[in-house]
Amino acid sequence: MTSASTHTTRPLTTTYMWLIIMAGTLTCVWAITNLPLSRIDPYFNLLALGTVILGSRVAIRVPRINTNITVDDTFIFLGLLLYGGEAAVLLGMIGGVAAGLRISNKPRTVLFAGAALACALSVTAQGLLWIFGSTTDLLHHGPSAAIIAICLMGLLQYASHTAIVATANALKDNQTIWQMWNQNFLWISITYFAGAAAAGLIAFSIGTAGFYAFLIAIPIIAIVYLSYDRYLREVKSSARQAELAERERAEIERERAEQAERHVKELNNYIVEQERISRTLEETKEHFRHAAFHDALTGLPNRSMFSELLTAEIKSSRINSNHLFAALFIDLDRFKNINDSLGHSYGDLLLVAFAGRLEKILRPVDTLARFGGDEFAILLSNMSHPQDAIRVAERILEDLTQPFDLKENSSFTSASIGIALSTSGYDRPEDILRDADTAMYRAKENGKGRYELFDKDMHARAVSRLSLERDLRQAIEQKEFCVYYQPIVSLESGKLAGFEALVRWNHPVEGLVSPSEFIPVAEETGLILQIGQWVLEEACRAVNTWQQQSVVHRNLTLSVNLSAKQVSQPDLLEQVSHALEQSGLDARSLKLEITESVVMENAEAATMMFKRLRALGVQLSIDDFGTGYSSLSYLHRFPLNYLKIDRSFVSRITETGENAEIVRTIVTLAHNLGLQVIAEGVETREQQKQLESVGCEYAQGYLFSRPVEHDSVKALLDGELGSNGQLAIGEEALHDDSVVSVYPM
Ligand code: C2E
Ligand code: CA
Ligand code: CA
């Protein structure tokens, strides 16, 4: 019949199985004690043998539910019909154990298989006994009753046996008994009915035809078995297919699960990667952000960041009117010199060192920024008093009196500082920066190495300067410039030696504008290059014409001023020679005047350029001598011809001859260097006499003539020399005030 085996057995299943084993054993004990031994004959032994052989050999395992189907039912039912319930119980135990051994060697499984069959048979036997009064007389009540009895026998055995086995399986699989029975045991009912029918048929034959019928029964059993077998094989194969399908399904599900797991993993990795990328992006952004707001050389905040901070300060001061802050604009003086003489890498080192010094001076709430080049800015936040800003500026200037010792070079630098205070009331960061910048320029103009505080006047001046710049550009286009000529007299002969060309701006509204007002702006904006070149060409032409007019004037000289910008222009030489060629003026007639400070600040470049100019035949003057800080020992290095004593020394010479000493010293020095001397700003006879007495060669000043326009020179030249050799216009020039000042610079 059937048996169940378990792989992993739950405690409840085990208990149940042992209970059945116990019940089966008791049933067998009961069967043995009640077995009517008188009825045991050789046929019974044959039956028992057949049961064991068939039960142990010809079992078909249904894989899906791990249950055996055996064909020993026929013999056991036969035992029931021929020898009674006790005999059937014993056969059942024997057959069950034999079948159990086929699928397992576990005693519990083997014994359970036997006990289940024994128990089921005792139930069937009792049922039949109860209905029909006997189990061995079932076939003797007529054909229809016999058929009912056989069917009932199959049904009882099927119900009781499958109930016992299904319970074990249900406990094992944690299913309800009904579920288990319905799914796995319904379809095997046929084996029970077939077994019961076969047994009934054989028993009937034996009853009518004797033992020979038993022999005849064997082929019947064989046929039943074979069709069984066929049927079961089909069941088996469909079960296997179902199992394969099940496995396949499980496999697919497993793969799906794995795939899902992989996807989750990939997704996780993706998310992690995304986070990593976004972090890197964040870092990259941060890097750019930092670069956008910081200076690469010093790592300090740059102008953009400084403006942001200023905006915040402006907001704070709007909320709290007591909030006081200041912007300081710092520019190193003559930093270009350091770069040129010691190299850019040294310049960079100096900037970094300077930044370091500034940071030491500042409080943690203050901000130091670098705007580029040698321009720095400081934001002083939360000041308690406006004086604080001045104190910081003073500390910076004080600190700069110490040298920078870098790369085995010791160098000094000074700085010009402009201060703008929040008390002026600002709405925009660019305004406060502009004012600090204006104040800084003011500090430069006032002599560098100092600070200036921005005030309202300064603002007015800055505005006026802006309009001056605009007007200057227009002036170049409109050709509003003209050249005035101031005579230079030989003190030895008292005769006219030449002229200094002085530019004038004939402003359409303001009239004549003094060069001391617009030259600095023209210089800053670079407009001086066009103006200067025009003056040079114009003056060369004029003087050449005058020279050609009379032999007396053949040796007239022309002095032309060169600005710093012009001197640093690489094509200056070409421009000068071009002016000479175009005008036809002899190079020896031309004297170029370069102020002392320009010569000294660009010593190297100036020397080179001077040599080339000298090679052209042009003469050179050092202008405004005594105003700069020229080192006298330097002077001999420059290929100069003349030295012009600044007006300030000349004007100090009093009527009694006081202060002539310093002029004497300069003249002596110049002569020792092989230079001739021209005195500027000579306004009195006394000054003229003193200059003559110390050996000064030339003089220029209102005493002789103011600068006059081109056409006046002609008149001057025509009637120039009176009988005493003096210039005709003389002291009247002192009262000429044709040059007006319009710009409050
Ligand atoms: P500078 O080269 O020292 O020119 C002499 C200045 O002194 C002239 O002023 C002249 O008018 C003035 N001056 C002459 N004699 C006397 C005097 O007896 N008393 C007084 N108080 N002043 C006297 P100006 O013409 O206003 O020129 C000022 C400066 O402008 C010049 O100083 C020169 O540095 C610059 N400048 C003039 N023209 C040019 C030019 O064409 N190119 C360049 N680069 N600079 C020029
Ligand atoms: Ca001059
Ligand atoms: Ca001068």
PDB file of N, CA and C in Angstrom, residues 198-236:
ATOM      1  N   ALA A 198      -9.941  -6.956  -7.375  1.00  0.00           N
ATOM      2  CA  ALA A 198      -9.133  -8.129  -7.727  1.00  0.00           C
ATOM      3  C   ALA A 198      -9.242  -9.203  -6.644  1.00  0.00           C
ATOM      4  N   ALA A 199      -9.147  -8.726  -5.400  1.00  0.00           N
ATOM      5  CA  ALA A 199      -9.208  -9.686  -4.285  1.00  0.00           C
ATOM      6  C   ALA A 199     -10.573 -10.386  -4.258  1.00  0.00           C
ATOM      7  N   GLY A 200     -11.656  -9.566  -4.508  1.00  0.00           N
ATOM      8  CA  GLY A 200     -13.011 -10.134  -4.513  1.00  0.00           C
ATOM      9  C   GLY A 200     -13.150 -11.186  -5.594  1.00  0.00           C
ATOM     10  N   LEU A 201     -12.600 -10.847  -6.786  1.00  0.00           N
ATOM     11  CA  LEU A 201     -12.678 -11.767  -7.930  1.00  0.00           C
ATOM     12  C   LEU A 201     -11.967 -13.088  -7.630  1.00  0.00           C
ATOM     13  N   ILE A 202     -10.769 -12.978  -7.045  1.00  0.00           N
ATOM     14  CA  ILE A 202      -9.984 -14.191  -6.741  1.00  0.00           C
ATOM     15  C   ILE A 202     -10.696 -15.028  -5.665  1.00  0.00           C
ATOM     16  N   ALA A 203     -11.137 -14.333  -4.666  1.00  0.00           N
ATOM     17  CA  ALA A 203     -11.811 -15.048  -3.569  1.00  0.00           C
ATOM     18  C   ALA A 203     -13.057 -15.782  -4.091  1.00  0.00           C
ATOM     19  N   PHE A 204     -13.768 -15.082  -4.983  1.00  0.00           N
ATOM     20  CA  PHE A 204     -14.964 -15.707  -5.571  1.00  0.00           C
ATOM     21  C   PHE A 204     -14.585 -16.942  -6.368  1.00  0.00           C
ATOM     22  N   SER A 205     -13.554 -16.843  -7.150  1.00  0.00           N
ATOM     23  CA  SER A 205     -13.078 -17.965  -7.965  1.00  0.00           C
ATOM     24  C   SER A 205     -12.656 -19.132  -7.090  1.00  0.00           C
ATOM     25  N   ILE A 206     -11.918 -18.783  -6.010  1.00  0.00           N
ATOM     26  CA  ILE A 206     -11.473 -19.860  -5.118  1.00  0.00           C
ATOM     27  C   ILE A 206     -12.708 -20.569  -4.507  1.00  0.00           C
ATOM     28  N   GLY A 207     -13.697 -19.737  -4.184  1.00  0.00           N
ATOM     29  CA  GLY A 207     -14.924 -20.315  -3.594  1.00  0.00           C
ATOM     30  C   GLY A 207     -15.629 -21.254  -4.531  1.00  0.00           C
ATOM     31  N   THR A 208     -15.625 -20.998  -5.812  1.00  0.00           N
ATOM     32  CA  THR A 208     -16.353 -21.827  -6.780  1.00  0.00           C
ATOM     33  C   THR A 208     -15.472 -22.865  -7.434  1.00  0.00           C
ATOM     34  N   ALA A 209     -14.244 -22.518  -7.731  1.00  0.00           N
ATOM     35  CA  ALA A 209     -13.365 -23.430  -8.482  1.00  0.00           C
ATOM     36  C   ALA A 209     -12.214 -23.990  -7.653  1.00  0.00           C
ATOM     37  N   GLY A 210     -12.146 -23.741  -6.432  1.00  0.00           N
ATOM     38  CA  GLY A 210     -11.085 -24.295  -5.566  1.00  0.00           C
ATOM     39  C   GLY A 210      -9.739 -23.616  -5.778  1.00  0.00           C
ATOM     40  N   PHE A 211      -8.728 -24.391  -5.376  1.00  0.00           N
ATOM     41  CA  PHE A 211      -7.384 -23.806  -5.408  1.00  0.00           C
ATOM     42  C   PHE A 211      -6.888 -23.481  -6.811  1.00  0.00           C
ATOM     43  N   TYR A 212      -7.401 -24.161  -7.762  1.00  0.00           N
ATOM     44  CA  TYR A 212      -6.938 -23.900  -9.124  1.00  0.00           C
ATOM     45  C   TYR A 212      -7.272 -22.479  -9.563  1.00  0.00           C
ATOM     46  N   ALA A 213      -8.403 -22.086  -9.002  1.00  0.00           N
ATOM     47  CA  ALA A 213      -8.780 -20.691  -9.315  1.00  0.00           C
ATOM     48  C   ALA A 213      -7.720 -19.708  -8.844  1.00  0.00           C
ATOM     49  N   PHE A 214      -7.069 -20.059  -7.739  1.00  0.00           N
ATOM     50  CA  PHE A 214      -5.983 -19.203  -7.227  1.00  0.00           C
ATOM     51  C   PHE A 214      -4.861 -19.078  -8.258  1.00  0.00           C
ATOM     52  N   LEU A 215      -4.578 -20.224  -8.875  1.00  0.00           N
ATOM     53  CA  LEU A 215      -3.540 -20.219  -9.907  1.00  0.00           C
ATOM     54  C   LEU A 215      -3.982 -19.348 -11.087  1.00  0.00           C
ATOM     55  N   ILE A 216      -5.289 -19.513 -11.403  1.00  0.00           N
ATOM     56  CA  ILE A 216      -5.823 -18.715 -12.497  1.00  0.00           C
ATOM     57  C   ILE A 216      -5.744 -17.224 -12.149  1.00  0.00           C
ATOM     58  N   ALA A 217      -5.875 -16.978 -10.820  1.00  0.00           N
ATOM     59  CA  ALA A 217      -5.867 -15.565 -10.368  1.00  0.00           C
ATOM     60  C   ALA A 217      -4.531 -14.871 -10.623  1.00  0.00           C
ATOM     61  N   ILE A 218      -3.489 -15.672 -10.657  1.00  0.00           N
ATOM     62  CA  ILE A 218      -2.145 -15.060 -10.801  1.00  0.00           C
ATOM     63  C   ILE A 218      -2.052 -14.194 -12.059  1.00  0.00           C
ATOM     64  N   PRO A 219      -2.423 -14.740 -13.277  1.00  0.00           N
ATOM     65  CA  PRO A 219      -2.362 -13.853 -14.447  1.00  0.00           C
ATOM     66  C   PRO A 219      -3.249 -12.616 -14.290  1.00  0.00           C
ATOM     67  N   ILE A 220      -4.395 -12.812 -13.583  1.00  0.00           N
ATOM     68  CA  ILE A 220      -5.287 -11.657 -13.388  1.00  0.00           C
ATOM     69  C   ILE A 220      -4.555 -10.589 -12.583  1.00  0.00           C
ATOM     70  N   ILE A 221      -3.920 -11.076 -11.531  1.00  0.00           N
ATOM     71  CA  ILE A 221      -3.163 -10.138 -10.692  1.00  0.00           C
ATOM     72  C   ILE A 221      -2.081  -9.440 -11.519  1.00  0.00           C
ATOM     73  N   ALA A 222      -1.440 -10.307 -12.352  1.00  0.00           N
ATOM     74  CA  ALA A 222      -0.369  -9.759 -13.187  1.00  0.00           C
ATOM     75  C   ALA A 222      -0.914  -8.668 -14.097  1.00  0.00           C
ATOM     76  N   ILE A 223      -2.097  -8.959 -14.716  1.00  0.00           N
ATOM     77  CA  ILE A 223      -2.688  -7.974 -15.631  1.00  0.00           C
ATOM     78  C   ILE A 223      -3.049  -6.698 -14.862  1.00  0.00           C
ATOM     79  N   VAL A 224      -3.696  -6.919 -13.688  1.00  0.00           N
ATOM     80  CA  VAL A 224      -4.074  -5.770 -12.864  1.00  0.00           C
ATOM     81  C   VAL A 224      -2.820  -4.965 -12.509  1.00  0.00           C
ATOM     82  N   TYR A 225      -1.804  -5.730 -12.106  1.00  0.00           N
ATOM     83  CA  TYR A 225      -0.572  -5.059 -11.716  1.00  0.00           C
ATOM     84  C   TYR A 225       0.019  -4.253 -12.863  1.00  0.00           C
ATOM     85  N   LEU A 226       0.056  -4.916 -14.071  1.00  0.00           N
ATOM     86  CA  LEU A 226       0.673  -4.241 -15.204  1.00  0.00           C
ATOM     87  C   LEU A 226      -0.095  -2.972 -15.596  1.00  0.00           C
ATOM     88  N   SER A 227      -1.442  -3.094 -15.596  1.00  0.00           N
ATOM     89  CA  SER A 227      -2.190  -1.869 -15.945  1.00  0.00           C
ATOM     90  C   SER A 227      -1.999  -0.791 -14.881  1.00  0.00           C
ATOM     91  N   TYR A 228      -1.937  -1.261 -13.673  1.00  0.00           N
ATOM     92  CA  TYR A 228      -1.599  -0.396 -12.541  1.00  0.00           C
ATOM     93  C   TYR A 228      -0.298   0.347 -12.753  1.00  0.00           C
ATOM     94  N   ASP A 229       0.630  -0.591 -13.057  1.00  0.00           N
ATOM     95  CA  ASP A 229       1.992  -0.103 -13.224  1.00  0.00           C
ATOM     96  C   ASP A 229       2.018   0.985 -14.311  1.00  0.00           C
ATOM     97  N   ARG A 230       1.326   0.650 -15.433  1.00  0.00           N
ATOM     98  CA  ARG A 230       1.256   1.572 -16.554  1.00  0.00           C
ATOM     99  C   ARG A 230       0.653   2.903 -16.083  1.00  0.00           C
ATOM    100  N   TYR A 231      -0.454   2.753 -15.391  1.00  0.00           N
ATOM    101  CA  TYR A 231      -1.170   3.918 -14.908  1.00  0.00           C
ATOM    102  C   TYR A 231      -0.281   4.726 -13.955  1.00  0.00           C
ATOM    103  N   LEU A 232       0.346   3.985 -13.076  1.00  0.00           N
ATOM    104  CA  LEU A 232       1.176   4.676 -12.079  1.00  0.00           C
ATOM    105  C   LEU A 232       2.382   5.350 -12.710  1.00  0.00           C
ATOM    106  N   ARG A 233       2.914   4.650 -13.762  1.00  0.00           N
ATOM    107  CA  ARG A 233       4.047   5.275 -14.459  1.00  0.00           C
ATOM    108  C   ARG A 233       3.615   6.624 -15.044  1.00  0.00           C
ATOM    109  N   GLU A 234       2.411   6.601 -15.622  1.00  0.00           N
ATOM    110  CA  GLU A 234       1.925   7.854 -16.180  1.00  0.00           C
ATOM    111  C   GLU A 234       1.773   8.909 -15.092  1.00  0.00           C
ATOM    112  N   VAL A 235       1.164   8.416 -13.998  1.00  0.00           N
ATOM    113  CA  VAL A 235       1.018   9.330 -12.862  1.00  0.00           C
ATOM    114  C   VAL A 235       2.388   9.851 -12.448  1.00  0.00           C
ATOM    115  N   LYS A 236       3.321   8.828 -12.420  1.00  0.00           N
ATOM    116  CA  LYS A 236       4.673   9.166 -12.001  1.00  0.00           C
ATOM    117  C   LYS A 236       5.304  10.196 -12.935  1.00  0.00           C
TER     118      LYS A 236
END
